[in-house]
mmCIF file of N, CA and C in Angstrom:
data_model
loop_
_atom_site.group_PDB
_atom_site.id
_atom_site.type_symbol
_atom_site.label_atom_id
_atom_site.label_comp_id
_atom_site.label_asym_id
_atom_site.label_seq_id
_atom_site.Cartn_x
_atom_site.Cartn_y
_atom_site.Cartn_z
ATOM 1 N N MET G 29 437.989 -39.635 65.085
ATOM 2 C CA MET G 29 436.627 -40.089 65.378
ATOM 3 C C MET G 29 436.093 -39.396 66.637
ATOM 4 N N LYS G 30 436.994 -39.040 67.557
ATOM 5 C CA LYS G 30 436.543 -38.370 68.781
ATOM 6 C C LYS G 30 435.804 -37.072 68.458
ATOM 7 N N ILE G 31 436.277 -36.334 67.486
ATOM 8 C CA ILE G 31 435.608 -35.079 67.105
ATOM 9 C C ILE G 31 434.218 -35.374 66.544
ATOM 10 N N ALA G 32 434.089 -36.431 65.757
ATOM 11 C CA ALA G 32 432.780 -36.816 65.214
ATOM 12 C C ALA G 32 431.825 -37.184 66.342
ATOM 13 N N VAL G 33 432.316 -37.925 67.327
ATOM 14 C CA VAL G 33 431.489 -38.296 68.482
ATOM 15 C C VAL G 33 431.079 -37.052 69.261
ATOM 16 N N ASP G 34 432.017 -36.132 69.457
ATOM 17 C CA ASP G 34 431.696 -34.868 70.147
ATOM 18 C C ASP G 34 430.645 -34.072 69.384
ATOM 19 N N GLU G 35 430.759 -34.053 68.050
ATOM 20 C CA GLU G 35 429.756 -33.373 67.212
ATOM 21 C C GLU G 35 428.384 -34.011 67.409
ATOM 22 N N ALA G 36 428.340 -35.336 67.429
ATOM 23 C CA ALA G 36 427.063 -36.040 67.628
ATOM 24 C C ALA G 36 426.458 -35.654 68.972
ATOM 25 N N ARG G 37 427.270 -35.636 70.002
ATOM 26 C CA ARG G 37 426.772 -35.260 71.332
ATOM 27 C C ARG G 37 426.276 -33.815 71.357
ATOM 28 N N THR G 38 427.002 -32.934 70.719
ATOM 29 C CA THR G 38 426.563 -31.530 70.640
ATOM 30 C C THR G 38 425.178 -31.456 70.007
ATOM 31 N N GLY G 39 425.001 -32.171 68.910
ATOM 32 C CA GLY G 39 423.727 -32.142 68.195
ATOM 33 C C GLY G 39 422.572 -32.706 69.002
ATOM 34 N N ILE G 40 422.778 -33.870 69.635
ATOM 35 C CA ILE G 40 421.659 -34.464 70.375
ATOM 36 C C ILE G 40 421.338 -33.660 71.628
ATOM 37 N N ASN G 41 422.356 -33.102 72.274
ATOM 38 C CA ASN G 41 422.101 -32.294 73.474
ATOM 39 C C ASN G 41 421.404 -30.981 73.158
ATOM 40 N N ALA G 42 421.574 -30.493 71.940
ATOM 41 C CA ALA G 42 420.909 -29.258 71.517
ATOM 42 C C ALA G 42 419.548 -29.538 70.881
ATOM 43 N N GLY G 43 419.216 -30.815 70.692
ATOM 44 C CA GLY G 43 417.942 -31.157 70.065
ATOM 45 C C GLY G 43 417.920 -30.950 68.566
ATOM 46 N N HIS G 44 419.094 -30.979 67.927
ATOM 47 C CA HIS G 44 419.184 -30.722 66.489
ATOM 48 C C HIS G 44 418.772 -31.905 65.633
ATOM 49 N N GLY G 45 418.906 -33.128 66.168
ATOM 50 C CA GLY G 45 418.596 -34.319 65.383
ATOM 51 C C GLY G 45 419.237 -35.540 65.997
ATOM 52 N N GLY G 46 419.416 -36.570 65.183
ATOM 53 C CA GLY G 46 419.946 -37.845 65.651
ATOM 54 C C GLY G 46 421.418 -37.812 66.011
ATOM 55 N N PRO G 47 421.931 -38.940 66.532
ATOM 56 C CA PRO G 47 423.297 -39.018 67.056
ATOM 57 C C PRO G 47 424.361 -39.219 65.980
ATOM 58 N N PHE G 48 424.366 -38.324 65.009
ATOM 59 C CA PHE G 48 425.257 -38.478 63.874
ATOM 60 C C PHE G 48 426.167 -37.259 63.742
ATOM 61 N N GLY G 49 427.441 -37.483 64.011
ATOM 62 C CA GLY G 49 428.438 -36.436 63.892
ATOM 63 C C GLY G 49 429.473 -36.833 62.865
ATOM 64 N N CYS G 50 430.141 -35.842 62.300
ATOM 65 C CA CYS G 50 431.066 -36.108 61.209
ATOM 66 C C CYS G 50 432.187 -35.080 61.196
ATOM 67 N N VAL G 51 433.356 -35.523 60.790
ATOM 68 C CA VAL G 51 434.500 -34.636 60.617
ATOM 69 C C VAL G 51 435.220 -35.014 59.327
ATOM 70 N N ILE G 52 435.744 -34.020 58.630
ATOM 71 C CA ILE G 52 436.486 -34.236 57.392
ATOM 72 C C ILE G 52 437.906 -33.728 57.602
ATOM 73 N N VAL G 53 438.855 -34.553 57.193
ATOM 74 C CA VAL G 53 440.274 -34.285 57.440
ATOM 75 C C VAL G 53 441.045 -34.334 56.122
ATOM 76 N N ARG G 54 441.982 -33.410 55.975
ATOM 77 C CA ARG G 54 442.911 -33.440 54.840
ATOM 78 C C ARG G 54 444.308 -33.207 55.394
ATOM 79 N N ASP G 55 445.211 -34.088 55.043
ATOM 80 C CA ASP G 55 446.602 -34.001 55.505
ATOM 81 C C ASP G 55 446.697 -33.848 57.021
ATOM 82 N N GLY G 56 445.864 -34.586 57.736
ATOM 83 C CA GLY G 56 445.903 -34.579 59.188
ATOM 84 C C GLY G 56 445.253 -33.379 59.852
ATOM 85 N N LYS G 57 444.663 -32.490 59.060
ATOM 86 C CA LYS G 57 444.043 -31.283 59.598
ATOM 87 C C LYS G 57 442.532 -31.317 59.375
ATOM 88 N N VAL G 58 441.765 -30.981 60.406
ATOM 89 C CA VAL G 58 440.311 -30.906 60.283
ATOM 90 C C VAL G 58 439.958 -29.721 59.397
ATOM 91 N N ILE G 59 439.211 -29.999 58.330
ATOM 92 C CA ILE G 59 438.809 -28.926 57.427
ATOM 93 C C ILE G 59 437.303 -28.699 57.418
ATOM 94 N N GLY G 60 436.563 -29.613 58.066
ATOM 95 C CA GLY G 60 435.118 -29.459 58.134
ATOM 96 C C GLY G 60 434.534 -30.407 59.153
ATOM 97 N N GLN G 61 433.442 -29.983 59.752
ATOM 98 C CA GLN G 61 432.742 -30.853 60.691
ATOM 99 C C GLN G 61 431.287 -30.438 60.771
ATOM 100 N N GLY G 62 430.480 -31.363 61.267
ATOM 101 C CA GLY G 62 429.056 -31.079 61.396
ATOM 102 C C GLY G 62 428.352 -32.220 62.084
ATOM 103 N N HIS G 63 427.107 -31.977 62.401
ATOM 104 C CA HIS G 63 426.270 -33.002 63.020
ATOM 105 C C HIS G 63 424.873 -32.934 62.410
ATOM 106 N N ASN G 64 424.081 -33.945 62.694
ATOM 107 C CA ASN G 64 422.736 -34.009 62.163
ATOM 108 C C ASN G 64 421.932 -32.798 62.639
ATOM 109 N N GLU G 65 421.339 -32.083 61.676
ATOM 110 C CA GLU G 65 420.511 -30.905 61.986
ATOM 111 C C GLU G 65 419.150 -30.999 61.306
ATOM 112 N N VAL G 66 418.684 -32.209 61.075
ATOM 113 C CA VAL G 66 417.403 -32.412 60.401
ATOM 114 C C VAL G 66 416.276 -31.710 61.150
ATOM 115 N N VAL G 67 416.211 -31.887 62.460
ATOM 116 C CA VAL G 67 415.140 -31.285 63.261
ATOM 117 C C VAL G 67 415.322 -29.773 63.331
ATOM 118 N N ARG G 68 416.519 -29.333 63.605
ATOM 119 C CA ARG G 68 416.790 -27.890 63.740
ATOM 120 C C ARG G 68 416.489 -27.125 62.453
ATOM 121 N N GLN G 69 416.968 -27.651 61.332
ATOM 122 C CA GLN G 69 416.806 -26.962 60.049
ATOM 123 C C GLN G 69 415.480 -27.279 59.358
ATOM 124 N N LYS G 70 414.770 -28.287 59.913
ATOM 125 C CA LYS G 70 413.539 -28.759 59.263
ATOM 126 C C LYS G 70 413.816 -29.127 57.808
ATOM 127 N N ASP G 71 414.902 -29.904 57.640
ATOM 128 C CA ASP G 71 415.389 -30.265 56.314
ATOM 129 C C ASP G 71 415.939 -31.694 56.374
ATOM 130 N N PRO G 72 415.310 -32.634 55.668
ATOM 131 C CA PRO G 72 415.735 -34.028 55.743
ATOM 132 C C PRO G 72 417.106 -34.307 55.136
ATOM 133 N N THR G 73 417.704 -33.331 54.462
ATOM 134 C CA THR G 73 419.036 -33.540 53.888
ATOM 135 C C THR G 73 420.159 -33.110 54.826
ATOM 136 N N CYS G 74 419.845 -32.602 55.974
ATOM 137 C CA CYS G 74 420.869 -32.073 56.894
ATOM 138 C C CYS G 74 421.473 -33.155 57.785
ATOM 139 N N HIS G 75 421.908 -34.237 57.178
ATOM 140 C CA HIS G 75 422.603 -35.290 57.907
ATOM 141 C C HIS G 75 424.003 -34.806 58.285
ATOM 142 N N GLY G 76 424.610 -35.445 59.246
ATOM 143 C CA GLY G 76 425.931 -35.042 59.721
ATOM 144 C C GLY G 76 426.970 -34.974 58.617
ATOM 145 N N GLU G 77 426.985 -35.983 57.740
ATOM 146 C CA GLU G 77 427.962 -35.997 56.655
ATOM 147 C C GLU G 77 427.744 -34.838 55.693
ATOM 148 N N VAL G 78 426.496 -34.567 55.366
ATOM 149 C CA VAL G 78 426.190 -33.465 54.447
ATOM 150 C C VAL G 78 426.590 -32.132 55.076
ATOM 151 N N MET G 79 426.310 -31.969 56.361
ATOM 152 C CA MET G 79 426.674 -30.724 57.035
ATOM 153 C C MET G 79 428.194 -30.554 57.072
ATOM 154 N N ALA G 80 428.921 -31.636 57.301
ATOM 155 C CA ALA G 80 430.385 -31.566 57.331
ATOM 156 C C ALA G 80 430.943 -31.277 55.938
ATOM 157 N N ILE G 81 430.353 -31.877 54.914
ATOM 158 C CA ILE G 81 430.788 -31.605 53.541
ATOM 159 C C ILE G 81 430.551 -30.141 53.203
ATOM 160 N N ARG G 82 429.386 -29.628 53.544
ATOM 161 C CA ARG G 82 429.094 -28.207 53.287
ATOM 162 C C ARG G 82 430.097 -27.310 54.006
ATOM 163 N N ASN G 83 430.403 -27.648 55.248
ATOM 164 C CA ASN G 83 431.347 -26.861 56.044
ATOM 165 C C ASN G 83 432.750 -26.904 55.436
ATOM 166 N N ALA G 84 433.202 -28.100 55.040
ATOM 167 C CA ALA G 84 434.532 -28.240 54.446
ATOM 168 C C ALA G 84 434.628 -27.481 53.122
ATOM 169 N N CYS G 85 433.602 -27.599 52.288
ATOM 170 C CA CYS G 85 433.607 -26.896 51.002
ATOM 171 C C CYS G 85 433.647 -25.384 51.203
ATOM 172 N N LYS G 86 432.883 -24.899 52.158
ATOM 173 C CA LYS G 86 432.877 -23.464 52.463
ATOM 174 C C LYS G 86 434.255 -23.032 52.964
ATOM 175 N N ASN G 87 434.842 -23.824 53.855
ATOM 176 C CA ASN G 87 436.143 -23.462 54.409
ATOM 177 C C ASN G 87 437.247 -23.463 53.362
ATOM 178 N N LEU G 88 437.160 -24.375 52.388
ATOM 179 C CA LEU G 88 438.191 -24.467 51.358
ATOM 180 C C LEU G 88 437.867 -23.665 50.104
ATOM 181 N N GLY G 89 436.606 -23.237 49.972
ATOM 182 C CA GLY G 89 436.200 -22.485 48.781
ATOM 183 C C GLY G 89 436.159 -23.346 47.528
ATOM 184 N N THR G 90 435.737 -24.605 47.679
ATOM 185 C CA THR G 90 435.674 -25.518 46.546
ATOM 186 C C THR G 90 434.606 -26.580 46.780
ATOM 187 N N TYR G 91 434.206 -27.230 45.710
ATOM 188 C CA TYR G 91 433.280 -28.352 45.824
ATOM 189 C C TYR G 91 434.024 -29.683 45.730
ATOM 190 N N ASP G 92 435.321 -29.632 45.526
ATOM 191 C CA ASP G 92 436.129 -30.836 45.329
ATOM 192 C C ASP G 92 436.958 -31.126 46.579
ATOM 193 N N LEU G 93 436.605 -32.198 47.269
ATOM 194 C CA LEU G 93 437.307 -32.568 48.496
ATOM 195 C C LEU G 93 438.244 -33.759 48.270
ATOM 196 N N SER G 94 438.841 -33.815 47.088
ATOM 197 C CA SER G 94 439.817 -34.861 46.800
ATOM 198 C C SER G 94 440.920 -34.822 47.846
ATOM 199 N N GLY G 95 441.387 -36.000 48.224
ATOM 200 C CA GLY G 95 442.454 -36.088 49.206
ATOM 201 C C GLY G 95 441.979 -36.037 50.646
ATOM 202 N N CYS G 96 440.673 -35.991 50.846
ATOM 203 C CA CYS G 96 440.115 -35.906 52.200
ATOM 204 C C CYS G 96 439.655 -37.272 52.691
ATOM 205 N N GLU G 97 439.596 -37.375 54.010
ATOM 206 C CA GLU G 97 439.030 -38.531 54.684
ATOM 207 C C GLU G 97 437.856 -38.051 55.519
ATOM 208 N N LEU G 98 436.860 -38.893 55.660
ATOM 209 C CA LEU G 98 435.656 -38.544 56.416
ATOM 210 C C LEU G 98 435.493 -39.545 57.553
ATOM 211 N N TYR G 99 435.228 -39.029 58.732
ATOM 212 C CA TYR G 99 434.981 -39.830 59.926
ATOM 213 C C TYR G 99 433.565 -39.537 60.396
ATOM 214 N N THR G 100 432.764 -40.581 60.593
ATOM 215 C CA THR G 100 431.373 -40.390 60.974
ATOM 216 C C THR G 100 430.942 -41.440 61.992
ATOM 217 N N THR G 101 429.997 -41.067 62.822
ATOM 218 C CA THR G 101 429.590 -41.955 63.911
ATOM 219 C C THR G 101 428.788 -43.161 63.440
ATOM 220 N N ALA G 102 428.275 -43.140 62.227
ATOM 221 C CA ALA G 102 427.494 -44.270 61.713
ATOM 222 C C ALA G 102 427.734 -44.426 60.218
ATOM 223 N N ALA G 103 427.541 -45.635 59.731
ATOM 224 C CA ALA G 103 427.692 -45.890 58.297
ATOM 225 C C ALA G 103 426.809 -44.927 57.516
ATOM 226 N N PRO G 104 427.364 -44.232 56.537
ATOM 227 C CA PRO G 104 426.577 -43.262 55.780
ATOM 228 C C PRO G 104 425.396 -43.900 55.047
ATOM 229 N N CYS G 105 424.272 -43.207 55.075
ATOM 230 C CA CYS G 105 423.097 -43.642 54.330
ATOM 231 C C CYS G 105 423.363 -43.444 52.834
ATOM 232 N N PRO G 106 422.509 -43.972 51.971
ATOM 233 C CA PRO G 106 422.722 -43.799 50.528
ATOM 234 C C PRO G 106 422.825 -42.334 50.083
ATOM 235 N N MET G 107 422.039 -41.442 50.668
ATOM 236 C CA MET G 107 422.126 -40.026 50.298
ATOM 237 C C MET G 107 423.505 -39.483 50.636
ATOM 238 N N CYS G 108 423.980 -39.789 51.834
ATOM 239 C CA CYS G 108 425.284 -39.296 52.262
ATOM 240 C C CYS G 108 426.409 -39.944 51.465
ATOM 241 N N ARG G 109 426.255 -41.216 51.148
ATOM 242 C CA ARG G 109 427.252 -41.888 50.313
ATOM 243 C C ARG G 109 427.341 -41.197 48.961
ATOM 244 N N GLY G 110 426.194 -40.818 48.415
ATOM 245 C CA GLY G 110 426.195 -40.082 47.154
ATOM 246 C C GLY G 110 426.915 -38.751 47.288
ATOM 247 N N ALA G 111 426.648 -38.023 48.356
ATOM 248 C CA ALA G 111 427.310 -36.733 48.583
ATOM 249 C C ALA G 111 428.816 -36.918 48.741
ATOM 250 N N ILE G 112 429.210 -37.972 49.439
ATOM 251 C CA ILE G 112 430.631 -38.269 49.633
ATOM 252 C C ILE G 112 431.300 -38.532 48.288
ATOM 253 N N LEU G 113 430.643 -39.312 47.442
ATOM 254 C CA LEU G 113 431.194 -39.591 46.121
ATOM 255 C C LEU G 113 431.261 -38.334 45.263
ATOM 256 N N TRP G 114 430.206 -37.509 45.286
ATOM 257 C CA TRP G 114 430.215 -36.267 44.507
ATOM 258 C C TRP G 114 431.313 -35.329 44.978
ATOM 259 N N ALA G 115 431.635 -35.370 46.264
ATOM 260 C CA ALA G 115 432.679 -34.499 46.810
ATOM 261 C C ALA G 115 434.082 -35.055 46.567
ATOM 262 N N ASN G 116 434.180 -36.262 46.042
ATOM 263 C CA ASN G 116 435.474 -36.904 45.760
ATOM 264 C C ASN G 116 436.274 -37.241 47.011
ATOM 265 N N ILE G 117 435.587 -37.497 48.112
ATOM 266 C CA ILE G 117 436.263 -37.893 49.347
ATOM 267 C C ILE G 117 436.765 -39.324 49.160
ATOM 268 N N GLY G 118 438.034 -39.535 49.467
ATOM 269 C CA GLY G 118 438.678 -40.795 49.144
ATOM 270 C C GLY G 118 438.518 -41.930 50.129
ATOM 271 N N ARG G 119 438.254 -41.622 51.390
ATOM 272 C CA ARG G 119 438.182 -42.679 52.398
ATOM 273 C C ARG G 119 437.160 -42.306 53.452
ATOM 274 N N VAL G 120 436.378 -43.307 53.907
ATOM 275 C CA VAL G 120 435.348 -43.090 54.923
ATOM 276 C C VAL G 120 435.579 -44.074 56.064
ATOM 277 N N TYR G 121 435.546 -43.553 57.283
ATOM 278 C CA TYR G 121 435.619 -44.368 58.491
ATOM 279 C C TYR G 121 434.331 -44.141 59.277
ATOM 280 N N TYR G 122 433.673 -45.220 59.709
ATOM 281 C CA TYR G 122 432.425 -45.071 60.453
ATOM 282 C C TYR G 122 432.450 -45.930 61.704
ATOM 283 N N GLY G 123 431.661 -45.508 62.691
ATOM 284 C CA GLY G 123 431.565 -46.230 63.949
ATOM 285 C C GLY G 123 430.479 -47.287 63.922
ATOM 286 N N CYS G 124 429.237 -46.874 64.005
ATOM 287 C CA CYS G 124 428.103 -47.801 64.086
ATOM 288 C C CYS G 124 427.685 -48.294 62.702
ATOM 289 N N THR G 125 427.111 -49.491 62.676
ATOM 290 C CA THR G 125 426.669 -50.115 61.429
ATOM 291 C C THR G 125 425.239 -49.705 61.083
ATOM 292 N N VAL G 126 424.800 -50.097 59.903
ATOM 293 C CA VAL G 126 423.418 -49.865 59.484
ATOM 294 C C VAL G 126 422.465 -50.554 60.457
ATOM 295 N N GLU G 127 422.828 -51.740 60.905
ATOM 296 C CA GLU G 127 421.991 -52.474 61.863
ATOM 297 C C GLU G 127 421.913 -51.735 63.199
ATOM 298 N N ASP G 128 423.020 -51.152 63.625
ATOM 299 C CA ASP G 128 423.013 -50.366 64.869
ATOM 300 C C ASP G 128 422.066 -49.173 64.744
ATOM 301 N N THR G 129 422.132 -48.510 63.610
ATOM 302 C CA THR G 129 421.268 -47.347 63.357
ATOM 303 C C THR G 129 419.800 -47.769 63.344
ATOM 304 N N ASP G 130 419.520 -48.883 62.701
ATOM 305 C CA ASP G 130 418.171 -49.428 62.655
ATOM 306 C C ASP G 130 417.662 -49.751 64.067
ATOM 307 N N SER G 131 418.547 -50.262 64.910
ATOM 308 C CA SER G 131 418.141 -50.696 66.251
ATOM 309 C C SER G 131 417.723 -49.543 67.163
ATOM 310 N N ILE G 132 418.100 -48.309 66.820
ATOM 311 C CA ILE G 132 417.670 -47.162 67.637
ATOM 312 C C ILE G 132 416.545 -46.373 66.980
ATOM 313 N N GLY G 133 415.940 -46.975 65.939
ATOM 314 C CA GLY G 133 414.733 -46.388 65.369
ATOM 315 C C GLY G 133 414.892 -45.619 64.075
ATOM 316 N N PHE G 134 416.088 -45.587 63.501
ATOM 317 C CA PHE G 134 416.263 -44.918 62.215
ATOM 318 C C PHE G 134 416.068 -45.946 61.110
ATOM 319 N N ARG G 135 415.550 -45.521 59.979
ATOM 320 C CA ARG G 135 415.145 -46.461 58.934
ATOM 321 C C ARG G 135 416.132 -46.552 57.779
ATOM 322 N N ASP G 136 417.391 -46.342 58.037
ATOM 323 C CA ASP G 136 418.397 -46.421 56.981
ATOM 324 C C ASP G 136 418.345 -47.747 56.236
ATOM 325 N N LYS G 137 418.129 -48.819 56.972
ATOM 326 C CA LYS G 137 418.175 -50.163 56.396
ATOM 327 C C LYS G 137 417.216 -50.316 55.215
ATOM 328 N N VAL G 138 416.062 -49.695 55.282
ATOM 329 C CA VAL G 138 415.069 -49.822 54.215
ATOM 330 C C VAL G 138 415.606 -49.251 52.901
ATOM 331 N N PHE G 139 416.480 -48.261 52.966
ATOM 332 C CA PHE G 139 417.025 -47.667 51.749
ATOM 333 C C PHE G 139 418.029 -48.581 51.061
ATOM 334 N N TYR G 140 418.592 -49.506 51.812
ATOM 335 C CA TYR G 140 419.509 -50.475 51.234
ATOM 336 C C TYR G 140 418.781 -51.692 50.693
ATOM 337 N N GLU G 141 417.615 -51.996 51.243
ATOM 338 C CA GLU G 141 416.931 -53.242 50.939
ATOM 339 C C GLU G 141 415.792 -53.121 49.935
ATOM 340 N N SER G 142 415.260 -51.939 49.740
ATOM 341 C CA SER G 142 414.093 -51.827 48.863
ATOM 342 C C SER G 142 414.358 -50.870 47.713
ATOM 343 N N GLU G 143 413.603 -51.061 46.674
ATOM 344 C CA GLU G 143 413.660 -50.212 45.502
ATOM 345 C C GLU G 143 412.289 -49.559 45.350
ATOM 346 N N ASN G 144 412.216 -48.285 45.643
ATOM 347 C CA ASN G 144 410.932 -47.584 45.514
ATOM 348 C C ASN G 144 410.765 -47.087 44.084
ATOM 349 N N ASN G 145 409.663 -47.428 43.477
ATOM 350 C CA ASN G 145 409.375 -46.954 42.128
ATOM 351 C C ASN G 145 408.572 -45.662 42.226
ATOM 352 N N ILE G 146 409.269 -44.606 42.556
ATOM 353 C CA ILE G 146 408.593 -43.322 42.751
ATOM 354 C C ILE G 146 408.898 -42.336 41.627
ATOM 355 N N SER G 147 409.662 -42.760 40.632
ATOM 356 C CA SER G 147 410.019 -41.815 39.577
ATOM 357 C C SER G 147 409.702 -42.385 38.204
ATOM 358 N N GLU G 148 409.494 -41.482 37.258
ATOM 359 C CA GLU G 148 409.269 -41.876 35.867
ATOM 360 C C GLU G 148 409.727 -40.752 34.963
ATOM 361 N N GLU G 149 410.087 -41.111 33.771
ATOM 362 C CA GLU G 149 410.555 -40.141 32.789
ATOM 363 C C GLU G 149 409.403 -39.244 32.355
ATOM 364 N N LEU G 150 409.681 -37.955 32.171
ATOM 365 C CA LEU G 150 408.665 -36.999 31.752
ATOM 366 C C LEU G 150 409.328 -35.869 30.968
ATOM 367 N N ASP G 151 408.852 -35.578 29.797
ATOM 368 C CA ASP G 151 409.278 -34.451 28.961
ATOM 369 C C ASP G 151 410.782 -34.473 28.677
ATOM 370 N N ARG G 152 411.273 -35.652 28.301
ATOM 371 C CA ARG G 152 412.699 -35.840 28.060
ATOM 372 C C ARG G 152 413.227 -34.913 26.967
ATOM 373 N N GLU G 153 412.477 -34.730 25.899
ATOM 374 C CA GLU G 153 412.937 -33.908 24.778
ATOM 375 C C GLU G 153 413.241 -32.476 25.221
ATOM 376 N N GLU G 154 412.351 -31.895 25.996
ATOM 377 C CA GLU G 154 412.565 -30.528 26.479
ATOM 378 C C GLU G 154 413.783 -30.463 27.398
ATOM 379 N N CYS G 155 413.930 -31.465 28.225
ATOM 380 C CA CYS G 155 415.073 -31.503 29.138
ATOM 381 C C CYS G 155 416.377 -31.705 28.385
ATOM 382 N N LEU G 156 416.342 -32.484 27.308
ATOM 383 C CA LEU G 156 417.533 -32.663 26.485
ATOM 384 C C LEU G 156 417.977 -31.349 25.852
ATOM 385 N N LYS G 157 417.022 -30.477 25.546
ATOM 386 C CA LYS G 157 417.369 -29.157 24.995
ATOM 387 C C LYS G 157 418.212 -28.364 25.994
ATOM 388 N N VAL G 158 417.860 -28.453 27.263
ATOM 389 C CA VAL G 158 418.641 -27.753 28.293
ATOM 390 C C VAL G 158 420.048 -28.348 28.357
ATOM 391 N N PHE G 159 420.150 -29.667 28.241
ATOM 392 C CA PHE G 159 421.461 -30.320 28.227
ATOM 393 C C PHE G 159 422.293 -29.816 27.050
ATOM 394 N N GLU G 160 421.656 -29.688 25.889
ATOM 395 C CA GLU G 160 422.352 -29.190 24.700
ATOM 396 C C GLU G 160 422.825 -27.756 24.909
ATOM 397 N N GLU G 161 421.987 -26.918 25.516
ATOM 398 C CA GLU G 161 422.381 -25.540 25.817
ATOM 399 C C GLU G 161 423.596 -25.529 26.739
ATOM 400 N N TYR G 162 423.588 -26.400 27.707
ATOM 401 C CA TYR G 162 424.704 -26.492 28.645
ATOM 402 C C TYR G 162 425.989 -26.896 27.919
ATOM 403 N N GLN G 163 425.888 -27.856 27.023
ATOM 404 C CA GLN G 163 427.056 -28.327 26.287
ATOM 405 C C GLN G 163 427.693 -27.215 25.458
ATOM 406 N N LYS G 164 426.893 -26.242 25.023
ATOM 407 C CA LYS G 164 427.392 -25.151 24.188
ATOM 408 C C LYS G 164 428.098 -24.053 24.982
ATOM 409 N N ILE G 165 427.944 -24.047 26.283
ATOM 410 C CA ILE G 165 428.576 -23.020 27.116
ATOM 411 C C ILE G 165 430.075 -23.288 27.177
ATOM 412 N N LYS G 166 430.853 -22.263 26.864
ATOM 413 C CA LYS G 166 432.309 -22.393 26.933
ATOM 414 C C LYS G 166 432.780 -22.123 28.354
ATOM 415 N N ASP G 167 433.883 -22.729 28.707
ATOM 416 C CA ASP G 167 434.502 -22.509 30.015
ATOM 417 C C ASP G 167 433.561 -22.824 31.175
ATOM 418 N N LYS G 168 432.756 -23.843 31.015
ATOM 419 C CA LYS G 168 431.843 -24.214 32.093
ATOM 420 C C LYS G 168 432.555 -25.139 33.068
ATOM 421 N N LYS G 169 432.107 -25.093 34.294
ATOM 422 C CA LYS G 169 432.569 -26.042 35.303
ATOM 423 C C LYS G 169 431.699 -27.277 35.170
ATOM 424 N N GLN G 170 432.300 -28.386 34.873
ATOM 425 C CA GLN G 170 431.534 -29.614 34.718
ATOM 426 C C GLN G 170 431.718 -30.467 35.963
ATOM 427 N N TYR G 171 430.639 -30.751 36.585
ATOM 428 C CA TYR G 171 430.696 -31.531 37.817
ATOM 429 C C TYR G 171 429.536 -32.454 37.914
#
């Protein structure tokens, strides 16, 4: 967790974004780390966990982080939780709670409490054709 805290400090002192640092470990060895770079990258997906996942995947040359543990300074938001699940990370340790994050002005809590109806189905038949094309590809990586 100390490395995650150090990452968070690096990020806030550089003006990269919020106080969110993350480290990914496999078999006791750090394989990836990162901090929030939303402001620096001008990209709302550049949360600390996402940056650490990207770093770990690049370092290992894979998208599958099975057997890894993730340490982060705050409870992962729903987007980061999704990324963690897609990466197959088996265990997550966090420092601050959703309420702690909310108390310093971040709106993570709203993503847990509300359901935004911002999406609707459109042109499903055409999209299903692409799915069918994908199913016909041999030796595809399915993820």
